Structure formats: C-alpha cells, structure tokens
C-alpha cells in the first residue's frame, strides 16, 4: 500500500515540514469567533474543556485528548459556548497536506480527527515540548521543533484509526520555494518585494506571477497573511499590548496594523481579542 511505502521511504522522501508557530489558548467564554483560514495546516490538541470546530456549517465536538488536523486553505472556526472552558494547543505547519484513504484512493480532506487513548498520550508530551521550545527560543530550538514535529505527525499516522498519510504541499520550483521559506521564517522582519526578488534570483514581476501561480498568493499577500495569522495567535493567547503585537509580527505601526487587520478580518484587533477574553 502507499502508506507502507511512505513509511519505508520516509527518510529518502523527507517532506519539507516547517513549524510556523505554537501557542496555548485558554478561553473562558466565547459566543462567536471569526473565521480562521491560512495557507498552512493547523493541528489542534484539546487539553481540557468542550467546544466545537465548525467547517462548512458542520460542527465537530471537541473533547479532552482530541486531535484535529485542518488542511491548508480550509475555513473554520472554534466555537465555545457561554459558561464553558476550552484549553488547547494549536500548531501551524507548512510544507505538507494530509491525505485520507477513500475507496482505495488517497484524497485531500478538510479535516482529520484522532482521539488519543491512554496508549498514545506521548503525543501530548511531544506537543508540549514543541510549545516550550518555541516559546523559550533557546539555541537550536528550530531544529529541535522540526524533529519533534515529525515525531508528532508520524505518531498520529501510526495510531490513526483510518488510513492517514501526508504528502508535500504544492511543490514550488526551487527559487520560489526559497522565497516562501524565507517568509515563513522571517515574516516579522522588514521585507520588501525587492528583497524577495534578490533571494529568488528573478525579476520581481516574474516572481509575483510564478509565486501566485503556484501558491494562489502574491509574495506580499502571503507575507501579510502570515503576519495576520501570527498576530491572531498572540491576540488569542497573550495580554501583550496591541502595539507590541504589531511590532512583533512585522508591522511598523499600530495604526497600519489596525487598518490591515480590519481589512482582512472585518474587525479591529481589540474587538478580535475580546472574543477570547472576558
């Protein structure tokens, strides 16, 4: 089977898995949330509490020790009813999509659910280790996180009830992939299209054409999307001032951050934060 071959050849076909962020969220009361969507996978591990993930008007219950994988470009929202608590860790992952076997064929799906039983609680240990490494950012943390993330993904595949595997996301040519990788790692820096053109060693107008053809985004749009997703994670899980968050994710001023955030989400950062805090 394809999955067996993938296990056997994983070392030779090592996918370009990248950790974009890892955050822990504790919500006490949220009546509604804005729709979440990004050009990368999100992995949710439910630590405690109850709630729902909503995709295409279908709600999926969240329970302790549930894992939900949401494929890239899939709009979804976390719903927490009043008087309920929900604590979870969410990890952003680029470079892959996950596939599920259906009628003998592997297809990309919106969502994959796995419940961790007592015999595979080690997944939570690895995820918490990723969270700690990402937050502390000690020497070599990126390499450690990358290896731990592969362990998490392969452990989920090993214990999955149905046939689950992963495949590289849309393969970019080498130079364009360098640009995407650079944005994923350095989105908080001051990045211009000229900078990205120099990295790709191609005319900036051709870079825009190729990047959009292969990813669906222009380079700058991808950069802004990545910054906004990173800011959402900080708004949801920290008490940092909005001005500080704007700088941490790469915006030069809070006013410009507010303008872009509202344009992208139809609400201000402060209003978005209120959904997650009393």
PDB file of C-alpha atoms in Angstrom, residues 7 47 65 67 96 108 113 155 171 173 190 197 224 226 234 262 277:
ATOM      1  CA  UNK A   7       6.817   4.726   5.979  1.00  0.00           C
ATOM      2  CA  UNK A  47      -6.217  19.679  26.680  1.00  0.00           C
ATOM      3  CA  UNK A  65      -7.301  14.484  24.196  1.00  0.00           C
ATOM      4  CA  UNK A  67      -6.531  15.974  17.884  1.00  0.00           C
ATOM      5  CA  UNK A  96       2.608  19.329   3.760  1.00  0.00           C
ATOM      6  CA  UNK A 108      -7.021  15.656   0.464  1.00  0.00           C
ATOM      7  CA  UNK A 113      -9.909  13.740  13.797  1.00  0.00           C
ATOM      8  CA  UNK A 155       2.904   9.050  15.757  1.00  0.00           C
ATOM      9  CA  UNK A 171       5.608  21.780  -4.975  1.00  0.00           C
ATOM     10  CA  UNK A 173      10.260  25.363  -8.032  1.00  0.00           C
ATOM     11  CA  UNK A 190      11.136  44.366   7.242  1.00  0.00           C
ATOM     12  CA  UNK A 197      13.350  39.124  -5.822  1.00  0.00           C
ATOM     13  CA  UNK A 224       0.688  39.828   5.152  1.00  0.00           C
ATOM     14  CA  UNK A 226       1.310  35.058   7.618  1.00  0.00           C
ATOM     15  CA  UNK A 234      -0.862  36.397  20.044  1.00  0.00           C
ATOM     16  CA  UNK A 262      -9.671  45.144   9.915  1.00  0.00           C
ATOM     17  CA  UNK A 277     -11.114  37.262  26.938  1.00  0.00           C
TER      18      UNK A 277
END
